[in-house]
Amino acid sequence: MLIDQWTFTLDGVTTPQATDVARVPRRRPLRIVAISAIVASILALLFVYPWWSLFVRPDWPTAVAVFGTVLFAALLITLPATMMLSHGHTDRDPVRLVGDALLGIIWVVFVWTLLGEVLRLGLLVGGVDDPLRSRIVAVAALITSAVLLIWGYREAMRLPRIKQVDVTIPRLGAGMDKLRVVAITDTHFGPINREKWSERVIAAVNDLDADIVAHVGDIADGTVEQRLGQATPLASVEARLARVYVTGNHEYFHEAQEWLDYMTSIGWDALHNRHLVVTKGGDNLVIAGVDDAPALGSKLDGHGANFDMALAGTDPDLPILMLAHQPKQVTQSASAGVDLQLAGHTHGGQIWPFNLLVKLDQPSVHGLTRHGDRTQLYTSRGTGFWGPPFRVFAPSEITVLTLPSP
């Protein structure tokens, strides 16, 4: 989502590759300056433009203009302060909640203030003069932002919708016909305690009569100990053939190996660059999984997406279902002859129109796409949310992929 992708491309651009680790210290001061300048510029744009458009240009009475100026100045100070104070400190969840909420709020206000220029043009053509024209635009932008934020919060906190998708895999055996794969991803158990929400999600998953249940990464923001209450319902997930899990990039912000160990301990197959074979109706399917794309730069021994290792020893005639957190890993999936990759990571943009920026980094933001002659990719919008507790025009989902045999 918005900030998640700002880390920096919105999720995985700044992590150095293992071969670059030795060179990082020499570049760090310049890199810090460059990133700080970018962040400062973005913050200035996000705050200064709405302040000017909402409180200065409409030529409000002095009291209103002063109120707006003080408010935006306070927000401009509070947002980066809360982000810095909570960065890397999951014990400061209340502080992080404030920063996350402010980031979502200012993004929505910025976007709809900017779109207000369309209304401004229409009023100009209609002969409405300033300051009335600017005041109408300002009020409309504020009302629209407030409505979308209230609705977006409800969307973020609700039980995800069930998304039904049929995917035909030509190599799938007749015995596998109508195989049901239920995918959840990007649960992001974090500073908002969502234990009840987690229980409802798992209850919904268990009602879907799954052959396979897959969690495609970004399980939580924090350690197992910190997020155990929210993660515990995962132990009760039901599937006839397999429950499988791979890491996302956020596991590598905390304790990736700890989460792999935890999922194994509650009976899931943690596909840490490995595979398993499931059988139904006398036919077989390979289910493989790889670490997330930036794992190689995490400095954790044995971590890093390795498609060769994940598929080592598999029968080349069998169909392959691959779990890989980021859609852009589909390039490697296609090279490896994968039939279907499941991915998450994008959140569908989470807060419109951030999906347009996510598209610059990923080949798919949401839905089913084809890559090459054999490989298909399904990108989920995610089951939870990250950072700002809002979803605007990017609804969460629990995905049911039905695989009919040709």
Coordinates of C-alpha atoms in Angstrom, one line a residue:
M1 CA 0.0 0.0 0.0
L2 CA 1.0 3.6 0.1
I3 CA 3.8 3.6 2.6
D4 CA 4.5 -0.1 2.3
Q5 CA 5.5 0.6 -1.2
W6 CA 7.5 3.6 -0.1
T7 CA 10.0 1.3 1.5
F8 CA 11.3 2.2 -1.3
T9 CA 9.4 1.4 -4.4
L10 CA 6.7 0.6 -2.2
D11 CA 8.1 -2.5 -0.8
G12 CA 11.4 -4.0 -1.7
V13 CA 13.5 -1.7 -3.7
T14 CA 16.0 -0.6 -1.1
T15 CA 17.1 -3.9 0.2
P16 CA 20.6 -4.6 -1.1
Q17 CA 21.4 -7.8 -2.8
A18 CA 23.8 -10.1 -1.0
T19 CA 26.6 -9.3 -3.5
D20 CA 26.2 -5.6 -2.7
V21 CA 26.2 -5.8 1.1
A22 CA 29.9 -5.2 1.4
R23 CA 29.6 -1.9 -0.6
V24 CA 26.6 -0.5 1.3
P25 CA 28.5 1.3 4.1
R26 CA 30.4 3.4 1.7
R27 CA 27.2 4.6 -0.1
R28 CA 25.1 5.0 3.1
P29 CA 25.6 8.7 3.8
L30 CA 24.8 9.8 0.3
R31 CA 21.9 7.3 0.1
I32 CA 20.5 8.6 3.4
V33 CA 20.7 12.2 2.2
A34 CA 19.0 11.3 -1.1
I35 CA 16.2 9.3 0.5
S36 CA 15.7 12.1 3.1
A37 CA 15.4 14.7 0.3
I38 CA 12.9 12.5 -1.5
V39 CA 10.8 12.0 1.6
A40 CA 10.9 15.7 2.5
S41 CA 9.8 16.6 -1.0
I42 CA 6.9 14.2 -0.9
L43 CA 5.8 15.4 2.5
A44 CA 6.0 19.0 1.3
L45 CA 3.8 18.2 -1.7
L46 CA 1.3 16.2 0.3
F47 CA 0.8 18.9 2.9
V48 CA 1.5 22.3 1.2
Y49 CA -0.8 21.9 -1.8
P50 CA -3.9 20.9 0.2
W51 CA -3.2 23.6 2.8
W52 CA -3.0 26.3 0.1
S53 CA -6.0 25.0 -1.9
L54 CA -8.2 24.4 1.1
F55 CA -7.4 27.4 3.4
V56 CA -5.4 30.0 1.5
R57 CA -6.8 30.2 -2.1
P58 CA -10.5 30.3 -0.9
D59 CA -9.8 33.6 0.9
W60 CA -11.6 32.4 4.1
P61 CA -12.0 34.8 7.0
T62 CA -8.7 35.2 8.9
A63 CA -9.8 32.8 11.8
V64 CA -10.5 30.0 9.3
A65 CA -7.2 30.5 7.5
V66 CA -5.2 30.6 10.7
F67 CA -7.0 27.4 12.0
G68 CA -6.1 25.6 8.8
T69 CA -2.5 26.7 8.8
V70 CA -2.0 25.6 12.4
L71 CA -3.7 22.3 11.7
F72 CA -1.6 21.5 8.7
A73 CA 1.6 22.6 10.4
A74 CA 0.9 20.3 13.4
L75 CA 0.1 17.4 11.0
L76 CA 3.3 18.0 9.0
I77 CA 5.3 17.8 12.2
T78 CA 3.4 14.9 13.7
L79 CA 3.5 12.5 10.7
P80 CA 7.3 12.2 10.3
A81 CA 7.8 12.4 14.1
T82 CA 5.5 9.4 14.7
M83 CA 7.1 7.4 11.8
M84 CA 10.6 8.0 13.1
L85 CA 9.7 7.3 16.8
S86 CA 7.9 4.0 15.9
H87 CA 10.3 2.8 13.2
G88 CA 11.6 -0.6 14.2
H89 CA 9.8 -0.5 17.6
T90 CA 6.8 -2.7 17.6
D91 CA 6.4 -1.9 21.3
R92 CA 5.4 1.6 20.3
D93 CA 2.2 0.5 18.5
P94 CA 0.1 3.5 19.7
V95 CA 2.6 5.9 18.2
R96 CA 2.7 4.0 14.9
L97 CA -1.1 3.9 14.8
V98 CA -1.2 7.7 14.8
G99 CA 1.4 8.0 12.0
D100 CA -0.3 5.3 9.9
A101 CA -3.7 7.0 10.2
L102 CA -2.3 10.4 9.4
L103 CA -0.5 9.1 6.3
G104 CA -3.7 7.6 5.0
I105 CA -5.7 10.8 5.8
I106 CA -3.3 13.2 4.1
W107 CA -3.0 10.9 1.0
V108 CA -6.8 10.9 0.5
V109 CA -7.1 14.7 1.2
F110 CA -4.3 15.4 -1.3
V111 CA -5.8 13.2 -4.0
W112 CA -9.3 14.6 -3.8
T113 CA -8.1 18.2 -3.4
L114 CA -6.2 17.7 -6.6
L115 CA -9.2 16.2 -8.3
G116 CA -11.1 19.2 -7.2
E117 CA -9.4 21.1 -9.9
V118 CA -11.8 19.4 -12.3
L119 CA -14.7 20.9 -10.4
R120 CA -13.0 24.2 -10.3
L121 CA -12.7 24.2 -14.1
G122 CA -16.4 23.4 -14.4
L123 CA -17.4 26.2 -12.1
L124 CA -15.2 28.6 -14.0
V125 CA -16.9 27.6 -17.3
G126 CA -20.2 28.1 -15.5
G127 CA -19.4 31.6 -14.6
V128 CA -18.8 31.1 -10.8
D129 CA -16.3 33.7 -9.6
D130 CA -13.8 33.5 -6.8
P131 CA -13.7 33.3 -3.8
L132 CA -17.0 31.4 -4.1
R133 CA -15.6 29.0 -6.7
S134 CA -12.6 28.1 -4.5
R135 CA -14.7 27.8 -1.4
I136 CA -17.1 25.4 -3.2
V137 CA -14.1 23.3 -4.3
A138 CA -12.5 23.3 -0.9
V139 CA -15.7 22.2 0.9
A140 CA -16.4 19.5 -1.7
A141 CA -12.9 18.1 -1.4
L142 CA -13.1 18.0 2.4
I143 CA -16.6 16.3 2.4
T144 CA -15.5 13.8 -0.2
S145 CA -12.3 13.0 1.7
A146 CA -14.2 12.5 5.0
V147 CA -16.8 10.2 3.4
L148 CA -14.1 8.1 1.7
L149 CA -12.0 7.8 4.9
I150 CA -15.0 6.6 6.9
W151 CA -15.9 4.1 4.2
G152 CA -12.3 3.1 3.7
Y153 CA -11.9 2.4 7.4
R154 CA -14.9 0.1 7.3
E155 CA -13.6 -1.6 4.2
A156 CA -10.2 -2.2 5.9
M157 CA -11.7 -3.7 9.1
R158 CA -14.5 -5.8 7.5
L159 CA -14.4 -9.5 6.8
P160 CA -12.9 -9.8 3.3
R161 CA -15.2 -10.6 0.4
I162 CA -14.9 -14.1 -1.1
K163 CA -13.5 -13.8 -4.6
Q164 CA -14.2 -16.8 -6.9
V165 CA -11.8 -17.4 -9.8
D166 CA -11.6 -20.3 -12.3
V167 CA -8.2 -21.0 -13.6
T168 CA -7.7 -23.7 -16.3
I169 CA -4.3 -25.4 -16.2
P170 CA -3.9 -27.6 -19.3
R171 CA -1.5 -30.0 -17.6
L172 CA -3.8 -30.7 -14.7
G173 CA -4.9 -34.3 -14.5
A174 CA -8.5 -35.4 -14.6
G175 CA -8.3 -36.6 -11.0
M176 CA -7.6 -33.0 -10.0
D177 CA -10.7 -31.6 -11.6
K178 CA -12.3 -28.8 -9.6
L179 CA -9.4 -28.6 -7.2
R180 CA -10.1 -25.8 -4.7
V181 CA -7.2 -23.6 -3.6
V182 CA -8.1 -21.0 -1.0
A183 CA -5.6 -18.2 -0.9
I184 CA -5.1 -15.6 1.9
T185 CA -2.2 -13.1 2.0
D186 CA -1.0 -9.9 3.5
T187 CA -2.8 -10.4 6.8
H188 CA -0.3 -7.9 8.3
F189 CA -1.2 -8.7 11.9
G190 CA 0.1 -5.5 13.5
P191 CA -0.5 -2.6 15.9
I192 CA -4.3 -2.8 15.7
N193 CA -5.3 -5.9 17.7
R194 CA -7.4 -7.9 15.2
E195 CA -7.8 -11.2 17.0
K196 CA -11.6 -11.3 16.5
W197 CA -11.1 -10.4 12.8
S198 CA -8.5 -13.1 12.4
E199 CA -11.0 -15.7 13.9
R200 CA -13.7 -14.6 11.5
V201 CA -11.3 -14.8 8.5
I202 CA -10.3 -18.4 9.5
A203 CA -14.0 -19.4 10.0
A204 CA -14.8 -18.1 6.5
V205 CA -11.8 -20.0 5.1
N206 CA -13.0 -23.2 6.8
D207 CA -16.5 -22.8 5.2
L208 CA -15.0 -22.9 1.7
D209 CA -14.3 -26.6 1.5
A210 CA -10.6 -26.2 0.5
D211 CA -8.3 -28.8 -0.9
I212 CA -5.4 -26.5 -0.4
V213 CA -5.1 -23.4 1.7
A214 CA -2.2 -21.0 1.0
H215 CA -0.9 -18.1 2.9
V216 CA 1.2 -16.1 0.4
G217 CA 3.2 -14.0 2.8
D218 CA 3.3 -10.8 4.9
I219 CA 1.7 -12.6 7.8
A220 CA 2.5 -10.0 10.4
D221 CA 4.4 -6.8 11.3
G222 CA 6.3 -7.9 14.4
T223 CA 7.6 -11.0 16.0
V224 CA 5.6 -14.2 16.8
E225 CA 5.5 -13.2 20.4
Q226 CA 4.1 -9.8 19.7
R227 CA 1.5 -10.9 17.2
L228 CA 0.7 -14.4 18.6
G229 CA -2.9 -13.6 19.6
Q230 CA -3.8 -12.5 16.1
A231 CA -1.9 -15.4 14.4
T232 CA -3.2 -18.2 16.7
P233 CA -6.4 -18.8 14.6
L234 CA -4.2 -20.0 11.7
A235 CA -3.7 -23.2 13.6
S236 CA -7.3 -24.2 13.0
V237 CA -7.3 -23.8 9.2
E238 CA -8.8 -26.9 7.5
A239 CA -7.7 -28.3 4.1
R240 CA -8.0 -31.8 2.7
L241 CA -4.6 -31.9 1.0
A242 CA -2.2 -29.2 2.3
R243 CA -1.8 -25.9 4.2
V244 CA 1.2 -24.0 2.7
Y245 CA 2.9 -20.8 3.5
V246 CA 5.7 -18.6 2.1
T247 CA 7.4 -15.5 3.5
G248 CA 6.7 -12.0 2.3
N249 CA 8.9 -9.0 2.5
H250 CA 7.6 -7.9 5.9
E251 CA 8.7 -11.1 7.6
Y252 CA 12.2 -9.9 6.7
F253 CA 11.6 -6.6 8.6
H254 CA 11.3 -8.7 11.7
E255 CA 11.9 -12.4 12.3
A256 CA 11.4 -14.4 9.1
Q257 CA 12.8 -17.7 10.3
E258 CA 10.8 -17.4 13.5
W259 CA 7.6 -17.1 11.4
L260 CA 8.6 -20.1 9.3
D261 CA 9.2 -22.1 12.5
Y262 CA 5.9 -21.0 14.0
M263 CA 3.9 -22.0 10.9
T264 CA 5.6 -25.4 10.9
S265 CA 4.8 -25.8 14.6
I266 CA 1.1 -25.4 14.0
G267 CA 1.0 -27.9 11.2
W268 CA 1.5 -25.8 8.0
D269 CA 4.1 -26.7 5.4
A270 CA 6.5 -23.7 5.2
L271 CA 7.7 -23.7 1.6
H272 CA 11.1 -22.2 2.2
N273 CA 12.5 -22.8 -1.3
R274 CA 11.1 -26.3 -1.4
H275 CA 8.1 -28.2 -2.7
L276 CA 5.7 -31.0 -1.9
V277 CA 3.5 -33.2 -4.1
V278 CA -0.2 -33.7 -3.4
T279 CA -2.4 -36.4 -4.9
K280 CA -6.1 -36.4 -5.7
G281 CA -8.0 -38.9 -7.8
G282 CA -4.8 -40.6 -8.8
D283 CA -3.2 -37.5 -10.2
N284 CA -0.4 -35.3 -8.8
L285 CA 0.3 -31.6 -8.4
V286 CA 3.5 -30.0 -7.3
I287 CA 3.1 -27.2 -4.8
A288 CA 6.3 -25.1 -4.5
G289 CA 7.2 -21.9 -2.7
V290 CA 10.1 -19.5 -2.6
D291 CA 11.3 -16.8 -0.3
D292 CA 10.3 -13.2 -1.1
A293 CA 12.4 -11.2 -3.6
P294 CA 14.4 -9.1 -1.1
A295 CA 15.2 -12.1 1.2
L296 CA 18.7 -12.5 -0.4
G297 CA 19.7 -9.2 1.1
S298 CA 18.4 -10.0 4.6
K299 CA 21.7 -11.5 5.8
L300 CA 19.8 -14.6 7.1
D301 CA 21.7 -17.8 6.2
G302 CA 19.9 -19.9 3.6
H303 CA 17.3 -17.2 2.7
G304 CA 16.7 -15.8 -0.7
A305 CA 14.3 -16.8 -3.5
N306 CA 15.7 -20.0 -5.2
F307 CA 13.5 -21.5 -7.8
D308 CA 15.9 -24.2 -8.7
M309 CA 16.1 -25.4 -5.1
A310 CA 12.3 -25.2 -4.8
L311 CA 11.7 -27.4 -7.8
A312 CA 14.7 -29.7 -7.5
G313 CA 13.7 -33.3 -8.1
T314 CA 10.2 -32.6 -9.4
D315 CA 8.7 -34.6 -12.3
P316 CA 8.8 -32.2 -15.3
D317 CA 5.5 -33.6 -16.5
L318 CA 3.6 -32.6 -13.4
P319 CA 1.7 -29.2 -13.2
I320 CA 3.3 -26.7 -10.8
L321 CA 1.5 -24.3 -8.4
M322 CA 4.0 -21.8 -7.1
L323 CA 3.7 -19.5 -4.1
A324 CA 5.8 -16.4 -4.5
H325 CA 4.8 -13.2 -2.6
Q326 CA 5.6 -10.6 -5.2
P327 CA 4.0 -10.6 -8.7
K328 CA 7.3 -9.6 -10.3
Q329 CA 8.7 -13.0 -9.4
V330 CA 6.6 -14.3 -12.2
T331 CA 9.5 -13.8 -14.6
Q332 CA 11.4 -16.5 -12.7
S333 CA 8.2 -18.7 -12.4
A334 CA 7.8 -18.5 -16.2
S335 CA 11.4 -19.5 -16.8
A336 CA 11.0 -22.4 -14.4
G337 CA 7.9 -23.7 -16.2
V338 CA 5.4 -22.9 -13.5
D339 CA 1.7 -23.3 -14.5
L340 CA 0.2 -21.0 -11.9
Q341 CA 1.8 -18.5 -9.4
L342 CA -0.1 -17.1 -6.5
A343 CA 1.1 -13.7 -5.3
G344 CA 0.0 -10.8 -3.1
H345 CA 2.0 -7.8 -2.0
T346 CA 0.3 -5.1 -3.9
H347 CA -2.9 -4.8 -1.8
G348 CA -4.5 -3.7 -5.1
G349 CA -3.1 -0.3 -4.3
Q350 CA -5.1 -0.2 -1.0
I351 CA -5.9 3.5 -1.3
W352 CA -6.8 4.7 -4.8
P353 CA -5.1 5.8 -7.0
F354 CA -1.9 4.3 -5.5
N355 CA -2.5 1.3 -7.7
L356 CA -1.1 3.4 -10.6
L357 CA 2.2 3.8 -8.7
V358 CA 2.3 0.1 -7.7
K359 CA 2.0 -0.8 -11.4
L360 CA 5.3 0.9 -12.0
D361 CA 7.0 -1.7 -9.8
Q362 CA 4.9 -4.8 -10.5
P363 CA 3.6 -6.5 -13.6
S364 CA 0.2 -7.0 -12.0
V365 CA -1.7 -5.2 -9.3
H366 CA -4.7 -7.5 -9.1
G367 CA -6.3 -10.4 -10.9
L368 CA -5.4 -13.2 -13.3
T369 CA -2.8 -12.5 -16.0
R370 CA -0.8 -14.7 -18.4
H371 CA 3.0 -14.6 -18.8
G372 CA 4.4 -16.7 -21.6
D373 CA 2.9 -19.8 -23.1
R374 CA 2.4 -21.7 -19.9
T375 CA 2.5 -19.5 -16.8
Q376 CA -0.5 -17.8 -15.3
L377 CA -0.3 -15.4 -12.3
Y378 CA -3.0 -14.6 -9.8
T379 CA -2.4 -11.5 -7.8
S380 CA -4.6 -11.1 -4.7
R381 CA -5.5 -7.6 -3.3
G382 CA -4.7 -9.1 0.1
T383 CA -6.8 -10.2 3.0
G384 CA -5.7 -7.5 5.5
F385 CA -4.1 -4.1 5.1
W386 CA -0.8 -2.5 5.9
G387 CA -0.2 0.9 7.6
P388 CA -3.1 3.3 7.2
P389 CA -6.3 1.5 8.3
F390 CA -8.1 2.4 5.1
R391 CA -9.0 0.6 1.8
V392 CA -10.4 2.9 -0.9
F393 CA -11.6 1.2 -4.2
A394 CA -9.3 -1.8 -3.4
P395 CA -11.4 -4.3 -1.4
S396 CA -9.7 -7.1 0.5
E397 CA -10.3 -10.7 -0.5
I398 CA -10.2 -14.3 0.4
T399 CA -9.6 -16.0 -2.9
V400 CA -11.1 -19.3 -4.0
L401 CA -9.3 -20.6 -7.1
T402 CA -11.1 -23.5 -8.7
L403 CA -8.9 -25.5 -11.1
P404 CA -11.0 -27.4 -13.7
S405 CA -9.2 -30.1 -15.6
P406 CA -9.2 -29.7 -19.4

